[in-house]
Short mmCIF file of N, CA and C and ligand atoms in Angstrom, two decimals:
data_model
loop_
_atom_site.label_atom_id
_atom_site.label_comp_id
_atom_site.label_asym_id
_atom_site.label_seq_id
_atom_site.Cartn_x
_atom_site.Cartn_y
_atom_site.Cartn_z
N MET T 174 0.74 -0.57 -0.24
CA MET T 174 0.22 -0.28 -0.36
C MET T 174 0.66 1.00 0.27
N GLU T 175 0.20 2.21 -0.67
CA GLU T 175 1.36 3.80 -0.76
C GLU T 175 0.14 4.32 0.25
N ARG T 176 1.62 5.79 0.24
CA ARG T 176 -0.07 6.48 1.21
C ARG T 176 0.92 8.15 0.75
N THR T 177 0.60 8.93 0.78
CA THR T 177 -0.22 10.39 0.24
C THR T 177 -0.57 11.47 0.88
N LEU T 178 0.17 12.55 0.90
CA LEU T 178 -0.07 13.95 1.74
C LEU T 178 -1.29 14.11 1.11
N ILE T 179 -2.12 14.62 1.76
CA ILE T 179 -2.88 15.26 1.26
C ILE T 179 -3.24 17.00 2.51
N VAL T 180 -3.22 18.28 1.97
CA VAL T 180 -3.63 19.51 2.42
C VAL T 180 -4.80 20.46 2.10
N PHE T 181 -5.64 20.47 2.71
CA PHE T 181 -6.64 20.90 2.74
C PHE T 181 -6.29 23.22 2.79
N LYS T 182 -6.10 23.42 1.50
CA LYS T 182 -5.62 24.59 1.63
C LYS T 182 -6.87 25.46 2.86
N PRO T 183 -6.64 27.32 2.78
CA PRO T 183 -7.23 28.14 3.60
C PRO T 183 -8.41 28.44 2.87
N ASP T 184 -7.81 28.08 1.61
CA ASP T 184 -9.97 28.69 0.82
C ASP T 184 -10.82 27.48 1.04
N ALA T 185 -10.63 26.12 1.18
CA ALA T 185 -11.48 24.69 1.37
C ALA T 185 -11.95 25.55 2.93
N VAL T 186 -10.93 25.20 3.25
CA VAL T 186 -11.78 25.03 5.47
C VAL T 186 -12.42 26.88 4.70
N GLN T 187 -11.85 27.28 4.98
CA GLN T 187 -12.63 28.50 5.05
C GLN T 187 -14.17 28.78 4.00
N ARG T 188 -14.28 27.43 2.14
CA ARG T 188 -15.60 27.77 2.02
C ARG T 188 -16.58 27.10 2.46
N GLY T 189 -16.05 26.17 3.84
CA GLY T 189 -16.67 24.81 4.34
C GLY T 189 -16.97 23.75 3.62
N ILE T 190 -15.51 23.28 2.98
CA ILE T 190 -16.07 22.44 1.74
C ILE T 190 -15.26 21.61 2.28
N VAL T 191 -15.11 21.44 3.45
CA VAL T 191 -13.46 20.45 3.48
C VAL T 191 -14.62 18.72 3.45
N GLY T 192 -15.86 18.94 4.38
CA GLY T 192 -15.96 17.11 4.22
C GLY T 192 -16.99 17.15 2.74
N GLU T 193 -17.23 17.30 2.10
CA GLU T 193 -17.60 17.06 0.39
C GLU T 193 -16.37 16.68 -0.25
N ILE T 194 -15.51 17.50 -0.22
CA ILE T 194 -14.57 16.90 -1.24
C ILE T 194 -13.90 15.99 -0.62
N LEU T 195 -13.55 15.14 1.39
CA LEU T 195 -13.09 14.04 1.46
C LEU T 195 -14.70 13.27 1.30
N SER T 196 -15.08 13.31 1.24
CA SER T 196 -15.78 11.61 0.73
C SER T 196 -16.00 11.51 -0.10
N ARG T 197 -15.30 12.09 -1.36
CA ARG T 197 -14.13 11.56 -3.12
C ARG T 197 -13.63 10.45 -2.22
N PHE T 198 -12.73 10.72 -1.81
CA PHE T 198 -11.74 10.78 -1.34
C PHE T 198 -11.72 9.06 -0.37
N GLU T 199 -12.91 9.11 0.12
CA GLU T 199 -12.96 8.01 0.96
C GLU T 199 -14.28 7.25 0.48
N ARG T 200 -14.83 7.79 -0.66
CA ARG T 200 -15.69 6.88 -1.34
C ARG T 200 -15.05 6.54 -2.43
N ALA T 201 -13.56 6.59 -2.83
CA ALA T 201 -13.05 5.53 -3.86
C ALA T 201 -12.13 4.70 -2.87
N GLY T 202 -12.35 4.69 -1.85
CA GLY T 202 -11.97 3.65 -0.74
C GLY T 202 -10.76 3.76 -0.15
N LEU T 203 -9.91 5.43 -0.40
CA LEU T 203 -8.65 5.78 0.33
C LEU T 203 -9.27 5.62 1.61
N LYS T 204 -8.00 5.61 2.63
CA LYS T 204 -9.08 4.83 3.66
C LYS T 204 -7.41 5.97 4.64
N ILE T 205 -7.94 6.57 5.45
CA ILE T 205 -7.52 8.36 6.26
C ILE T 205 -6.39 7.42 7.44
N VAL T 206 -4.96 7.90 7.22
CA VAL T 206 -4.65 7.50 7.88
C VAL T 206 -4.06 8.54 9.21
N GLY T 207 -3.46 9.84 8.39
CA GLY T 207 -3.87 10.82 9.68
C GLY T 207 -4.78 11.79 9.40
N ALA T 208 -4.87 12.85 10.67
CA ALA T 208 -5.40 13.73 10.21
C ALA T 208 -5.23 14.87 11.41
N LYS T 209 -5.50 15.67 10.99
CA LYS T 209 -5.15 17.70 11.77
C LYS T 209 -5.31 18.44 10.91
N MET T 210 -5.50 19.48 12.33
CA MET T 210 -5.94 20.90 11.23
C MET T 210 -4.57 21.49 11.84
N LEU T 211 -4.30 22.84 11.76
CA LEU T 211 -2.81 23.41 12.06
C LEU T 211 -3.07 23.95 11.26
N ASN T 212 -1.80 25.68 12.13
CA ASN T 212 -1.59 26.77 11.28
C ASN T 212 0.25 26.91 11.39
N PRO T 213 0.89 26.32 10.23
CA PRO T 213 2.14 25.75 9.86
C PRO T 213 2.84 27.59 9.86
N ASP T 214 3.83 27.80 10.23
CA ASP T 214 5.16 28.92 10.18
C ASP T 214 5.44 28.72 9.11
N TYR T 215 6.15 30.10 8.62
CA TYR T 215 6.43 30.07 7.01
C TYR T 215 7.84 29.65 7.38
N LYS T 216 8.31 28.96 8.26
CA LYS T 216 9.74 27.66 8.39
C LYS T 216 9.22 26.41 7.50
N HIS T 217 7.25 25.99 7.94
CA HIS T 217 7.08 25.04 7.82
C HIS T 217 6.77 24.53 6.14
N TYR T 218 6.40 26.37 5.94
CA TYR T 218 5.79 26.30 4.26
C TYR T 218 6.83 25.91 3.24
N PHE T 219 7.98 27.24 4.07
CA PHE T 219 9.49 27.17 2.87
C PHE T 219 9.90 25.75 2.91
N GLU T 220 10.05 24.44 4.06
CA GLU T 220 10.37 23.07 3.39
C GLU T 220 9.63 22.58 2.47
N HIS T 221 8.44 22.68 2.75
CA HIS T 221 7.43 22.26 2.26
C HIS T 221 7.13 22.42 0.86
N TYR T 222 7.74 23.77 0.03
CA TYR T 222 7.30 24.24 -1.15
C TYR T 222 8.52 24.35 -1.35
N GLU T 223 9.53 24.72 -1.15
CA GLU T 223 10.67 24.58 -1.62
C GLU T 223 12.01 23.81 -0.88
N GLY T 224 12.41 23.53 0.35
CA GLY T 224 12.71 22.18 0.41
C GLY T 224 12.24 20.93 -0.21
N ILE T 225 11.26 20.75 -0.23
CA ILE T 225 10.97 19.64 -1.28
C ILE T 225 10.02 19.61 -2.60
N GLY T 226 9.99 20.60 -2.29
CA GLY T 226 8.49 21.18 -3.53
C GLY T 226 9.66 21.91 -4.76
N THR T 227 10.66 22.75 -4.61
CA THR T 227 11.19 23.91 -5.10
C THR T 227 10.35 24.81 -6.39
N LEU T 228 9.33 25.05 -5.45
CA LEU T 228 8.42 25.85 -6.25
C LEU T 228 9.19 27.64 -6.29
N LYS T 229 10.40 27.45 -5.16
CA LYS T 229 11.13 29.14 -5.86
C LYS T 229 11.83 28.55 -6.68
N THR T 230 12.14 27.27 -6.28
CA THR T 230 14.00 27.32 -7.87
C THR T 230 13.06 27.72 -8.90
N ARG T 231 11.68 26.60 -9.28
CA ARG T 231 10.89 26.55 -10.34
C ARG T 231 10.80 27.83 -10.82
N LYS T 232 9.99 28.13 -10.00
CA LYS T 232 8.89 29.00 -10.66
C LYS T 232 8.97 31.04 -9.67
N GLY T 233 10.09 31.09 -9.09
CA GLY T 233 10.63 32.28 -8.72
C GLY T 233 10.12 32.87 -7.77
N ASP T 234 10.81 33.41 -6.84
CA ASP T 234 10.35 34.86 -5.54
C ASP T 234 9.15 35.21 -5.65
N LYS T 235 8.74 35.80 -6.33
CA LYS T 235 6.52 35.97 -6.39
C LYS T 235 5.85 35.41 -6.59
N ILE T 236 5.67 34.53 -7.36
CA ILE T 236 5.08 33.15 -7.42
C ILE T 236 5.39 32.69 -6.07
N PHE T 237 6.87 32.79 -5.62
CA PHE T 237 6.44 31.52 -3.80
C PHE T 237 5.90 32.58 -2.52
N GLU T 238 6.44 33.72 -2.63
CA GLU T 238 6.33 34.10 -1.74
C GLU T 238 4.69 34.58 -1.28
N ASP T 239 4.18 34.34 -2.92
CA ASP T 239 2.87 34.62 -2.63
C ASP T 239 1.95 33.71 -2.16
N GLN T 240 2.05 32.57 -2.59
CA GLN T 240 1.59 31.10 -2.16
C GLN T 240 1.77 30.73 -0.74
N LEU T 241 3.33 31.49 0.19
CA LEU T 241 3.61 31.57 1.59
C LEU T 241 2.32 32.51 1.95
N ALA T 242 1.94 32.88 1.18
CA ALA T 242 1.18 34.32 2.42
C ALA T 242 -0.08 33.73 2.35
N SER T 243 -0.54 33.18 1.06
CA SER T 243 -2.23 32.82 1.06
C SER T 243 -2.09 31.65 1.85
N MET T 244 -1.39 30.63 1.92
CA MET T 244 -1.55 29.40 2.80
C MET T 244 -1.29 30.12 4.38
N GLN T 245 -1.57 30.81 4.45
CA GLN T 245 -0.91 31.39 5.76
C GLN T 245 -2.32 32.01 6.03
N GLU T 246 -3.49 32.55 4.93
CA GLU T 246 -4.33 33.01 5.01
C GLU T 246 -5.29 32.43 6.76
N GLY T 247 -5.06 30.63 7.27
CA GLY T 247 -6.37 29.95 8.05
C GLY T 247 -5.46 29.56 8.29
N PRO T 248 -6.10 28.28 9.35
CA PRO T 248 -5.84 27.61 9.04
C PRO T 248 -5.84 25.90 8.06
N VAL T 249 -5.16 24.47 8.02
CA VAL T 249 -5.85 24.00 6.81
C VAL T 249 -5.85 22.40 7.05
N ILE T 250 -6.09 21.34 6.63
CA ILE T 250 -6.27 20.47 7.24
C ILE T 250 -5.51 19.56 6.62
N ALA T 251 -4.23 19.14 7.16
CA ALA T 251 -3.76 17.90 6.47
C ALA T 251 -3.76 16.29 6.77
N MET T 252 -3.88 15.75 6.12
CA MET T 252 -4.12 14.38 6.05
C MET T 252 -3.42 12.98 5.26
N VAL T 253 -2.96 11.83 5.84
CA VAL T 253 -2.45 11.12 5.17
C VAL T 253 -3.41 10.13 4.91
N LEU T 254 -3.35 9.96 3.32
CA LEU T 254 -4.30 8.87 2.82
C LEU T 254 -3.80 7.54 2.00
N GLU T 255 -4.37 6.22 2.56
CA GLU T 255 -3.33 5.05 2.13
C GLU T 255 -4.59 4.46 1.07
N GLY T 256 -3.52 3.72 0.05
CA GLY T 256 -4.63 3.08 -1.11
C GLY T 256 -3.25 2.29 -2.13
N VAL T 257 -3.64 1.73 -3.24
CA VAL T 257 -3.09 1.05 -4.13
C VAL T 257 -3.06 2.06 -5.08
N GLU T 258 -1.70 2.40 -4.89
CA GLU T 258 -0.43 3.61 -5.83
C GLU T 258 -1.34 4.57 -5.89
N ALA T 259 -1.55 5.63 -4.12
CA ALA T 259 -2.48 6.79 -3.31
C ALA T 259 -1.98 7.60 -4.14
N VAL T 260 -0.63 7.64 -4.18
CA VAL T 260 -0.24 9.40 -4.83
C VAL T 260 -0.33 9.62 -6.63
N GLU T 261 -0.41 8.50 -7.57
CA GLU T 261 -0.87 9.02 -8.52
C GLU T 261 -2.56 8.88 -8.54
N VAL T 262 -3.57 7.85 -8.10
CA VAL T 262 -4.58 8.44 -7.84
C VAL T 262 -5.33 9.20 -7.55
N VAL T 263 -4.64 10.29 -6.31
CA VAL T 263 -4.37 11.01 -5.96
C VAL T 263 -5.15 12.46 -6.76
N ARG T 264 -3.35 12.77 -7.05
CA ARG T 264 -3.73 13.43 -8.36
C ARG T 264 -4.31 13.89 -9.06
N LYS T 265 -5.11 12.22 -9.62
CA LYS T 265 -5.54 12.51 -10.62
C LYS T 265 -6.88 13.02 -10.26
N MET T 266 -7.71 12.54 -9.22
CA MET T 266 -8.54 13.13 -8.38
C MET T 266 -8.63 14.52 -8.55
N VAL T 267 -7.46 15.45 -8.11
CA VAL T 267 -7.29 16.49 -7.46
C VAL T 267 -7.07 17.09 -8.76
N GLY T 268 -6.24 16.96 -9.64
CA GLY T 268 -6.51 17.63 -11.24
C GLY T 268 -4.99 18.26 -11.09
N PRO T 269 -5.11 19.25 -12.58
CA PRO T 269 -3.86 19.87 -12.48
C PRO T 269 -3.80 21.33 -11.90
N THR T 270 -2.33 21.87 -11.34
CA THR T 270 -2.43 23.21 -10.63
C THR T 270 -3.51 24.18 -11.05
N GLU T 271 -3.53 24.85 -12.14
CA GLU T 271 -3.92 25.87 -12.72
C GLU T 271 -5.82 25.38 -13.23
N PRO T 272 -6.50 25.75 -11.55
CA PRO T 272 -8.07 25.47 -11.73
C PRO T 272 -9.15 25.73 -13.23
N LYS T 273 -8.63 26.92 -13.76
CA LYS T 273 -9.03 27.06 -15.17
C LYS T 273 -8.88 25.70 -16.16
N SER T 274 -7.41 25.17 -15.80
CA SER T 274 -7.32 24.43 -16.43
C SER T 274 -7.74 23.38 -16.20
N ALA T 275 -7.83 22.70 -15.13
CA ALA T 275 -8.37 21.39 -14.79
C ALA T 275 -9.66 20.87 -15.26
N GLN T 276 -10.04 19.65 -15.45
CA GLN T 276 -10.74 18.88 -16.16
C GLN T 276 -12.40 19.33 -14.83
N PRO T 277 -13.48 19.85 -15.58
CA PRO T 277 -14.78 19.28 -14.67
C PRO T 277 -13.93 17.32 -14.37
N GLY T 278 -15.15 17.36 -12.69
CA GLY T 278 -14.64 15.85 -12.32
C GLY T 278 -13.67 15.75 -11.65
N THR T 279 -12.93 16.42 -12.24
CA THR T 279 -11.49 17.37 -11.21
C THR T 279 -11.60 18.02 -10.04
N ILE T 280 -10.74 17.64 -8.35
CA ILE T 280 -12.14 18.56 -7.80
C ILE T 280 -11.06 20.35 -7.93
N ARG T 281 -10.09 20.73 -8.50
CA ARG T 281 -9.44 21.93 -8.82
C ARG T 281 -10.38 22.39 -10.04
N GLY T 282 -11.18 21.24 -10.50
CA GLY T 282 -11.62 21.95 -11.63
C GLY T 282 -13.06 22.01 -11.60
N ASP T 283 -13.74 21.24 -9.97
CA ASP T 283 -15.18 21.37 -10.29
C ASP T 283 -15.13 22.29 -8.42
N TYR T 284 -14.33 22.60 -8.13
CA TYR T 284 -14.50 23.90 -7.16
C TYR T 284 -13.98 24.64 -6.78
N ALA T 285 -13.50 25.05 -7.67
CA ALA T 285 -12.62 26.18 -8.74
C ALA T 285 -12.65 26.70 -9.76
N HIS T 286 -12.13 27.71 -10.66
CA HIS T 286 -11.59 28.39 -11.73
C HIS T 286 -10.96 28.96 -12.13
N VAL T 287 -10.48 29.79 -11.77
CA VAL T 287 -9.68 30.95 -11.71
C VAL T 287 -8.28 30.03 -12.05
N THR T 288 -7.23 31.47 -12.97
CA THR T 288 -6.08 31.56 -14.01
C THR T 288 -4.94 32.10 -12.92
N TYR T 289 -3.31 31.08 -12.91
CA TYR T 289 -2.50 31.64 -12.46
C TYR T 289 -2.30 33.41 -12.50
N SER T 290 -2.55 33.48 -13.98
CA SER T 290 -2.54 35.66 -13.91
C SER T 290 -3.26 35.81 -13.37
N ALA T 291 -4.33 35.20 -13.53
CA ALA T 291 -5.15 36.08 -12.70
C ALA T 291 -5.14 36.51 -10.76
N ALA T 292 -4.28 34.66 -10.25
CA ALA T 292 -4.69 35.28 -9.14
C ALA T 292 -2.86 36.52 -8.78
N ALA T 293 -1.84 36.11 -10.25
CA ALA T 293 -1.15 37.07 -9.89
C ALA T 293 -1.42 38.28 -9.92
N SER T 294 -1.76 39.05 -10.43
CA SER T 294 -2.51 40.06 -10.49
C SER T 294 -2.83 40.63 -9.17
N ILE T 295 -3.11 39.41 -8.38
CA ILE T 295 -3.75 40.62 -7.28
C ILE T 295 -3.35 40.14 -5.74
N ASN T 296 -1.60 39.48 -6.20
CA ASN T 296 -1.09 38.78 -5.88
C ASN T 296 -1.51 37.87 -4.36
N ARG T 297 -1.72 37.28 -5.26
CA ARG T 297 -2.46 35.53 -3.93
C ARG T 297 -1.61 34.43 -4.81
N GLY T 298 -1.53 33.37 -4.31
CA GLY T 298 -1.24 32.13 -4.82
C GLY T 298 -2.14 31.51 -5.60
N VAL T 299 -2.85 30.52 -6.21
CA VAL T 299 -3.38 30.49 -6.95
C VAL T 299 -4.61 29.81 -6.09
N SER T 300 -5.52 29.73 -5.70
CA SER T 300 -6.10 29.17 -5.42
C SER T 300 -6.59 28.09 -5.45
N ASN T 301 -6.15 27.03 -4.80
CA ASN T 301 -6.82 25.55 -5.86
C ASN T 301 -7.45 24.40 -4.94
N ILE T 302 -8.03 25.30 -3.71
CA ILE T 302 -8.37 24.13 -2.71
C ILE T 302 -7.20 22.67 -2.03
N ILE T 303 -6.66 22.35 -2.15
CA ILE T 303 -6.36 20.84 -1.67
C ILE T 303 -4.42 21.13 -2.63
N HIS T 304 -4.17 20.94 -1.93
CA HIS T 304 -2.29 20.27 -1.63
C HIS T 304 -2.48 18.52 -2.32
N ALA T 305 -1.66 18.06 -3.60
CA ALA T 305 -1.36 16.33 -3.15
C ALA T 305 -0.17 16.42 -3.57
N SER T 306 0.44 15.63 -2.45
CA SER T 306 1.57 14.91 -3.31
C SER T 306 1.34 14.33 -4.42
N ALA T 307 2.72 14.95 -5.16
CA ALA T 307 2.99 15.07 -7.07
C ALA T 307 3.82 13.47 -7.01
N GLU T 308 4.79 13.20 -6.22
CA GLU T 308 5.71 11.88 -6.89
C GLU T 308 5.71 10.97 -5.18
N LYS T 309 6.07 10.21 -5.71
CA LYS T 309 5.95 8.81 -4.35
C LYS T 309 6.94 9.38 -3.79
N ASP T 310 8.15 9.34 -3.99
CA ASP T 310 9.03 10.23 -3.10
C ASP T 310 9.33 10.97 -2.42
N GLU T 311 8.10 12.21 -2.96
CA GLU T 311 7.48 13.09 -3.09
C GLU T 311 6.90 13.71 -1.52
N ALA T 312 6.26 12.31 -1.90
CA ALA T 312 4.63 11.92 -0.45
C ALA T 312 5.56 11.51 0.61
N GLU T 313 6.79 10.90 0.83
CA GLU T 313 7.31 9.97 1.35
C GLU T 313 8.13 10.94 2.03
N GLN T 314 8.37 12.01 1.72
CA GLN T 314 9.06 13.73 2.44
C GLN T 314 8.21 14.04 3.33
N GLU T 315 7.12 14.59 2.31
CA GLU T 315 6.10 15.22 3.52
C GLU T 315 5.23 14.85 3.95
N ILE T 316 5.28 13.83 4.19
CA ILE T 316 4.49 12.38 5.04
C ILE T 316 5.53 13.11 6.31
N ALA T 317 6.94 13.21 6.33
CA ALA T 317 7.40 12.57 7.51
C ALA T 317 7.60 14.44 8.37
N HIS T 318 7.77 15.19 6.61
CA HIS T 318 7.24 16.72 7.19
C HIS T 318 6.25 17.28 8.29
N TRP T 319 5.40 16.28 7.86
CA TRP T 319 3.78 16.94 8.38
C TRP T 319 3.60 16.10 9.85
N PHE T 320 4.26 14.78 9.76
CA PHE T 320 3.44 14.24 10.86
C PHE T 320 4.88 13.33 10.72
N SER T 321 4.47 13.13 12.55
CA SER T 321 5.23 12.09 13.39
C SER T 321 4.63 10.81 13.11
N ASP T 322 5.49 10.06 13.31
CA ASP T 322 4.55 8.52 13.23
C ASP T 322 3.64 7.76 14.31
N SER T 323 4.08 8.32 15.41
CA SER T 323 2.55 8.35 16.39
C SER T 323 1.05 8.75 16.17
N GLU T 324 1.09 9.88 14.92
CA GLU T 324 0.48 10.56 14.68
C GLU T 324 -0.21 9.99 13.18
N LEU T 325 0.69 8.57 12.66
CA LEU T 325 -0.23 7.84 11.45
C LEU T 325 -0.97 6.82 12.26
N HIS T 326 -1.90 5.97 12.13
CA HIS T 326 -2.89 5.18 12.52
C HIS T 326 -3.17 3.68 11.91
N ASP T 327 -2.90 2.88 12.34
CA ASP T 327 -2.85 1.40 12.00
C ASP T 327 -4.57 0.93 12.04
N TYR T 328 -5.90 0.52 11.40
CA TYR T 328 -6.56 0.00 11.22
C TYR T 328 -7.35 -0.64 10.16
N GLN T 329 -8.48 -1.41 9.92
CA GLN T 329 -8.64 -1.62 8.90
C GLN T 329 -9.96 -1.75 8.59
N THR T 330 -9.58 -1.28 7.51
CA THR T 330 -11.00 -0.90 6.59
C THR T 330 -12.37 -1.61 5.64
N VAL T 331 -13.27 -1.92 5.55
CA VAL T 331 -14.10 -2.47 4.57
C VAL T 331 -13.41 -2.71 3.22
N HIS T 332 -13.14 -1.62 2.98
CA HIS T 332 -12.73 -1.76 1.67
C HIS T 332 -11.33 -2.79 1.23
N GLU T 333 -10.33 -2.61 2.70
CA GLU T 333 -9.37 -3.15 2.56
C GLU T 333 -9.91 -5.02 2.12
N ARG T 334 -10.76 -5.51 2.46
CA ARG T 334 -11.31 -6.77 2.04
C ARG T 334 -11.23 -7.06 0.53
N PHE T 335 -11.40 -5.90 -0.37
CA PHE T 335 -11.37 -5.83 -2.02
C PHE T 335 -9.89 -5.44 -2.40
N THR T 336 -9.00 -5.25 -1.57
CA THR T 336 -7.53 -4.47 -2.44
C THR T 336 -6.63 -6.06 -1.46
N GLN T 337 -7.37 -7.16 -0.74
CA GLN T 337 -5.70 -7.94 0.29
C GLN T 337 -6.66 -9.22 -0.59
N PRO T 338 -5.22 -10.14 -0.91
CA PRO T 338 -5.91 -11.52 -0.98
C PRO T 338 -7.05 -12.21 -0.83
N ALA T 339 -7.65 -12.66 -2.29
CA ALA T 339 -8.68 -13.66 -2.03
C ALA T 339 -8.90 -14.93 -0.95
N PRO T 340 -10.21 -14.54 -0.09
CA PRO T 340 -10.52 -15.20 0.67
C PRO T 340 -10.06 -16.87 0.45
N HIS T 341 -10.66 -17.20 -1.52
CA HIS T 341 -11.12 -18.03 -1.67
C HIS T 341 -11.02 -18.64 -3.16
N LYS T 342 -11.40 -19.25 -3.46
CA LYS T 342 -11.12 -19.48 -4.67
C LYS T 342 -11.97 -19.98 -5.94
N ALA T 343 -12.51 -19.70 -6.82
CA ALA T 343 -14.02 -20.19 -7.75
C ALA T 343 -14.38 -20.47 -7.23
N LYS T 344 -15.97 -21.14 -7.17
CA LYS T 344 -16.82 -22.32 -6.73
C LYS T 344 -16.50 -23.15 -7.37
N LYS T 345 -16.86 -24.14 -8.17
CA LYS T 345 -17.04 -24.74 -9.24
C LYS T 345 -18.54 -25.58 -9.12
P1 TYD G 422 2.60 23.52 -7.50
O1 TYD G 422 3.71 22.60 -6.35
O2 TYD G 422 3.96 23.59 -8.54
O3 TYD G 422 1.20 22.96 -7.83
P2 TYD G 422 0.74 21.57 -7.02
O4 TYD G 422 0.52 22.36 -5.79
O5 TYD G 422 -0.19 21.02 -8.05
O6 TYD G 422 1.87 20.26 -6.96
O7 TYD G 422 3.12 24.59 -6.66
C1 TYD G 422 2.34 24.97 -5.36
C2 TYD G 422 1.36 25.88 -5.28
O8 TYD G 422 1.62 27.02 -5.25
C3 TYD G 422 0.35 25.80 -6.66
O9 TYD G 422 -0.55 24.55 -5.69
C4 TYD G 422 -0.24 27.03 -6.21
C5 TYD G 422 0.91 27.91 -5.99
N1 TYD G 422 1.65 28.13 -7.49
C6 TYD G 422 0.59 29.79 -7.89
O10 TYD G 422 0.12 30.06 -7.74
N2 TYD G 422 1.64 30.49 -9.20
C7 TYD G 422 2.14 29.87 -10.41
O11 TYD G 422 1.27 29.73 -11.35
C8 TYD G 422 2.19 27.78 -9.99
C9 TYD G 422 3.11 27.08 -10.36
C10 TYD G 422 2.23 27.24 -8.18
#
């Protein structure tokens, strides 16, 4: 099983759509193994977005600083989800970074519509509802950055019945 990090950004928390969005992941059978609300400081976001995500290196100071300021507009809800190829599956459900380009049916396409340029013109990071780890090794680094081992939990979901070895052979 694979684990991935999601973070409901301040826009999702303040719009009151966390439950609605979370239900999509639960419905798909992804298992919540960690969850908390927090208000991270600049240093935490610096490590998340540059140390792990290289956003400043890739996109420059303005986008980076706008994004960190936007994340600091309020508390966020961080979760670790587990499932078969969870990193790729969750990214597919979340959609691409720019909401205007995200297809209907994805979270960013269904809950937002704005563009990079509109966000940049008002000195905001693009409000795209949710963060999700992009790659497997990024997910491992992000989970370790946001959660301690004792905050991650082991239990059985009903869905796991269908992702574990079959209990019997076909009846003839
Ligand atoms: P990035 O890691 O490139 O995308 P993703 O969140 O899809 O993994 O960017 C991190 C965040 O920075 C992104 O969710 C929103 C913000 N951002 C902008 O505001 N403008 C931009 O041009 C880019 C690339 C990102």
